[in-house]
XYZ file of C-alpha atoms in Angstrom:
293
model
C 109.136 -10.605 -79.414
C 107.755 -13.429 -81.512
C 110.433 -12.889 -84.136
C 113.132 -12.953 -81.487
C 111.850 -16.215 -80.038
C 111.702 -17.755 -83.476
C 115.224 -16.634 -84.267
C 116.539 -18.042 -80.994
C 114.925 -21.423 -81.671
C 116.047 -21.559 -85.290
C 117.827 -24.681 -86.585
C 120.991 -22.661 -87.174
C 121.327 -21.663 -83.500
C 120.590 -25.219 -82.380
C 123.225 -26.621 -84.740
C 125.805 -24.105 -83.458
C 124.997 -25.085 -79.889
C 125.304 -28.797 -80.653
C 128.657 -28.267 -82.431
C 130.010 -26.320 -79.462
C 128.819 -29.069 -77.128
C 130.516 -31.756 -79.226
C 133.774 -29.767 -79.315
C 133.610 -29.327 -75.540
C 133.119 -33.045 -74.942
C 135.905 -33.962 -77.366
C 138.240 -31.564 -75.548
C 137.298 -33.076 -72.182
C 137.891 -36.621 -73.461
C 141.284 -35.671 -74.925
C 142.346 -34.021 -71.654
C 141.270 -37.086 -69.656
C 143.151 -39.417 -72.021
C 146.251 -37.211 -71.891
C 146.101 -37.140 -68.075
C 145.449 -40.847 -67.530
C 147.720 -42.194 -70.296
C 150.865 -42.413 -68.100
C 148.902 -44.197 -65.371
C 147.442 -46.660 -67.892
C 150.918 -47.211 -69.346
C 152.332 -48.030 -65.908
C 149.402 -50.327 -65.111
C 149.781 -52.267 -68.357
C 153.552 -52.527 -67.889
C 153.095 -53.869 -64.363
C 150.899 -56.752 -65.527
C 152.716 -57.722 -68.755
C 155.330 -60.461 -68.944
C 158.928 -59.395 -69.569
C 158.856 -60.584 -73.172
C 155.865 -58.373 -73.978
C 157.478 -55.400 -72.208
C 160.753 -55.637 -74.141
C 159.208 -56.346 -77.560
C 160.132 -53.847 -80.301
C 157.939 -52.315 -81.651
C 156.072 -52.016 -78.386
C 152.907 -54.059 -77.854
C 150.393 -51.813 -76.117
C 147.729 -54.467 -75.544
C 149.254 -57.962 -75.743
C 147.445 -61.276 -75.927
C 145.608 -62.494 -72.794
C 148.292 -65.121 -72.104
C 150.943 -62.376 -71.843
C 149.457 -60.830 -68.707
C 150.746 -61.792 -65.278
C 150.747 -60.750 -61.620
C 154.300 -62.011 -61.158
C 155.758 -58.526 -60.741
C 153.427 -57.732 -57.835
C 154.132 -61.089 -56.192
C 157.888 -60.506 -56.453
C 157.579 -57.209 -54.578
C 156.154 -58.961 -51.521
C 158.186 -62.180 -51.688
C 161.688 -60.972 -52.543
C 161.519 -57.724 -50.539
C 159.500 -56.540 -47.498
C 157.351 -54.210 -49.601
C 154.517 -54.299 -47.100
C 156.895 -52.841 -44.520
C 157.758 -50.034 -46.929
C 154.076 -49.196 -47.331
C 153.526 -49.201 -43.569
C 156.629 -47.049 -43.045
C 155.409 -44.446 -45.529
C 151.935 -44.501 -43.999
C 153.284 -44.089 -40.464
C 155.569 -41.158 -41.295
C 152.914 -39.450 -43.436
C 150.099 -39.822 -40.910
C 152.182 -38.650 -37.939
C 153.606 -35.613 -39.765
C 150.152 -34.701 -41.084
C 148.594 -34.968 -37.637
C 151.339 -32.821 -36.114
C 151.013 -30.199 -38.850
C 147.279 -29.884 -38.256
C 147.602 -29.969 -34.459
C 150.185 -27.184 -34.403
C 149.047 -25.253 -37.462
C 145.322 -24.944 -36.711
C 145.695 -23.046 -33.391
C 148.402 -20.848 -34.920
C 146.167 -20.052 -37.901
C 143.253 -19.262 -35.575
C 145.432 -16.882 -33.551
C 146.575 -15.069 -36.693
C 143.017 -14.849 -37.995
C 141.298 -13.640 -34.825
C 143.802 -12.063 -32.439
C 145.486 -8.698 -32.814
C 149.135 -9.716 -32.681
C 151.897 -7.094 -32.851
C 153.812 -7.498 -36.109
C 151.140 -9.700 -37.648
C 151.995 -8.651 -41.205
C 155.670 -9.384 -40.601
C 154.779 -12.842 -39.274
C 152.544 -13.582 -42.274
C 155.239 -12.334 -44.642
C 157.769 -14.606 -42.980
C 155.417 -17.598 -43.260
C 154.835 -16.859 -46.938
C 158.575 -16.609 -47.596
C 159.158 -19.935 -45.850
C 156.398 -21.487 -47.984
C 158.121 -20.332 -51.180
C 161.586 -21.329 -49.949
C 162.914 -24.492 -51.702
C 163.116 -27.099 -48.976
C 165.958 -28.848 -50.774
C 168.264 -26.027 -49.614
C 167.731 -27.189 -46.039
C 169.253 -30.573 -46.757
C 172.863 -29.961 -45.655
C 171.810 -28.152 -42.483
C 169.362 -30.929 -41.583
C 172.029 -33.528 -42.285
C 174.356 -31.917 -39.741
C 171.526 -31.731 -37.195
C 170.689 -35.413 -37.721
C 174.350 -36.342 -37.193
C 174.641 -34.203 -34.060
C 171.445 -35.501 -32.465
C 171.917 -39.146 -33.482
C 168.500 -39.360 -35.165
C 169.736 -41.353 -38.150
C 167.569 -44.423 -38.803
C 164.852 -42.907 -36.641
C 161.415 -41.959 -37.897
C 161.761 -38.607 -36.114
C 164.414 -37.720 -38.681
C 161.603 -37.626 -41.242
C 158.595 -36.634 -39.141
C 160.137 -33.438 -37.735
C 161.355 -32.000 -41.095
C 158.116 -32.947 -42.866
C 156.072 -31.252 -40.137
C 158.224 -28.114 -40.200
C 158.119 -27.868 -44.005
C 154.332 -28.267 -44.159
C 153.469 -25.974 -41.236
C 153.560 -22.690 -43.242
C 151.150 -24.045 -45.868
C 148.877 -25.394 -43.130
C 148.799 -22.042 -41.347
C 148.060 -20.038 -44.506
C 145.248 -22.310 -45.704
C 143.624 -22.618 -42.274
C 143.920 -18.878 -41.588
C 142.105 -18.088 -44.826
C 139.296 -20.435 -43.811
C 139.058 -19.086 -40.252
C 138.627 -15.575 -41.645
C 135.500 -16.706 -43.496
C 133.754 -17.862 -40.327
C 131.348 -15.329 -38.762
C 132.448 -13.889 -35.437
C 128.874 -14.117 -34.159
C 129.355 -17.821 -33.479
C 132.318 -17.149 -31.231
C 130.546 -14.293 -29.455
C 127.569 -16.562 -28.788
C 129.896 -19.275 -27.466
C 131.526 -16.799 -25.071
C 128.115 -15.781 -23.806
C 127.336 -19.458 -23.165
C 130.465 -19.770 -21.030
C 132.905 -21.430 -23.445
C 136.562 -20.615 -22.970
C 138.907 -20.137 -25.934
C 140.043 -23.780 -26.070
C 136.483 -25.172 -25.831
C 135.287 -22.749 -28.500
C 138.136 -23.752 -30.798
C 137.769 -27.519 -30.375
C 133.982 -27.835 -30.092
C 132.670 -25.111 -32.408
C 135.289 -23.658 -34.744
C 137.320 -26.729 -35.752
C 134.298 -28.912 -36.643
C 133.277 -26.185 -39.108
C 136.717 -26.191 -40.728
C 136.748 -29.867 -41.689
C 136.983 -29.171 -45.475
C 140.039 -26.949 -44.989
C 141.634 -29.454 -42.613
C 141.046 -32.308 -45.049
C 142.494 -30.314 -47.947
C 145.556 -29.262 -45.980
C 145.984 -32.717 -44.492
C 145.929 -34.411 -47.903
C 148.480 -31.966 -49.325
C 150.716 -32.617 -46.319
C 150.198 -36.369 -46.576
C 151.062 -36.430 -50.287
C 154.268 -34.480 -49.701
C 155.384 -36.803 -46.901
C 154.404 -39.900 -48.892
C 156.351 -38.858 -52.012
C 159.404 -37.218 -50.417
C 162.594 -38.921 -51.545
C 165.848 -37.134 -50.683
C 165.448 -36.917 -46.889
C 164.148 -40.482 -46.724
C 167.062 -41.725 -48.826
C 169.714 -39.989 -46.718
C 168.386 -40.109 -43.160
C 167.085 -43.701 -43.251
C 169.495 -46.431 -44.341
C 168.071 -49.439 -42.485
C 166.313 -51.718 -44.959
C 163.225 -52.383 -42.821
C 162.632 -48.656 -42.228
C 162.729 -47.416 -45.824
C 159.749 -45.684 -47.426
C 158.140 -46.499 -50.762
C 159.954 -43.913 -52.971
C 163.351 -45.075 -51.724
C 162.474 -48.777 -51.958
C 161.095 -48.360 -55.485
C 164.232 -46.541 -56.656
C 166.444 -49.374 -55.386
C 164.679 -52.241 -57.138
C 167.263 -54.057 -59.203
C 167.196 -56.642 -61.946
C 168.789 -60.067 -62.156
C 171.949 -58.501 -63.634
C 173.576 -55.068 -63.650
C 172.380 -54.491 -67.218
C 168.818 -55.643 -66.589
C 166.221 -52.910 -65.983
C 163.242 -54.386 -64.099
C 160.490 -52.440 -65.840
C 157.753 -54.727 -64.568
C 158.584 -54.549 -60.835
C 159.253 -50.808 -61.108
C 155.861 -50.245 -62.694
C 154.199 -52.443 -60.072
C 155.906 -50.501 -57.271
C 154.759 -47.230 -58.858
C 151.161 -48.432 -59.013
C 151.208 -49.657 -55.416
C 152.754 -46.378 -54.265
C 150.210 -44.254 -56.125
C 147.076 -46.288 -55.413
C 146.632 -45.182 -51.747
C 146.875 -41.529 -52.788
C 144.252 -42.010 -55.496
C 141.894 -43.658 -53.017
C 142.497 -40.864 -50.511
C 141.724 -38.115 -53.019
C 138.646 -39.904 -54.381
C 137.274 -40.510 -50.893
C 137.699 -36.881 -49.802
C 137.144 -35.183 -53.161
C 134.102 -33.168 -52.003
C 135.917 -31.907 -48.919
C 138.941 -31.018 -51.035
C 136.856 -28.896 -53.417
C 135.130 -27.165 -50.509
C 138.444 -26.464 -48.817
C 140.121 -25.112 -51.947
C 137.241 -22.759 -52.770
C 136.476 -21.674 -49.197
C 138.539 -18.508 -49.255
C 137.885 -17.605 -52.882
C 134.861 -15.336 -52.301
C 134.156 -13.097 -49.359
C 130.660 -12.054 -48.479
């Protein structure tokens, strides 16, 4: 035993452990740099003057006098960029709320009730989840024309809600299955009906799953481009992806790299804040259905 302890504490084993630790940290740093490099590139481009942006070879970190906030100011003075942000927020929040409101009860029913053809229903939901939503474009376009919903936020809210419902149901169902049935039995004994039990006991315990699903739904609605480009043509109703894609330069041959980078940063910043604020809930929601026991 003494020899084993001495061998385990030998300088050779300690040096191997320290080398492995250094390699691990170097790998982590390289992955972080590789992941954040495009964001840093966009941030630097958004605050550099046009001369520094177009310089060849490229200047990664120019002199202090070559930084400016002009590109951000132009977004709010030349175009109603604040309206674009509010439009994206409105559509994303409403579609997310509807997805959770409709999807949570449906997921609870599939997790707890014995429904005839349950496997067929779940298979259909899974197929819809894997189905490329872009293939729905022409059909939705005809529906929008027939119903007169062009230049109406419902033209975006309804498709976004329908597209995100299958994912919401699958994630929430997995979480509901992890909850012990004893809680629901005790609630029934105390006189709770199904709706009271769902809203007052079950749903408060599924906050991590709801946050995770809600953020995924919100990100999809915030970043969606094709539907927003086609169904909304009124300037004051456009969302951020569409508005950013239509930023033009002073001439046809001028590419406004600075304003484009600034629009990208402003469009990404709310999502970063959202994920950072709810990061613990997101991790809990993603790992909730991983282990049964």
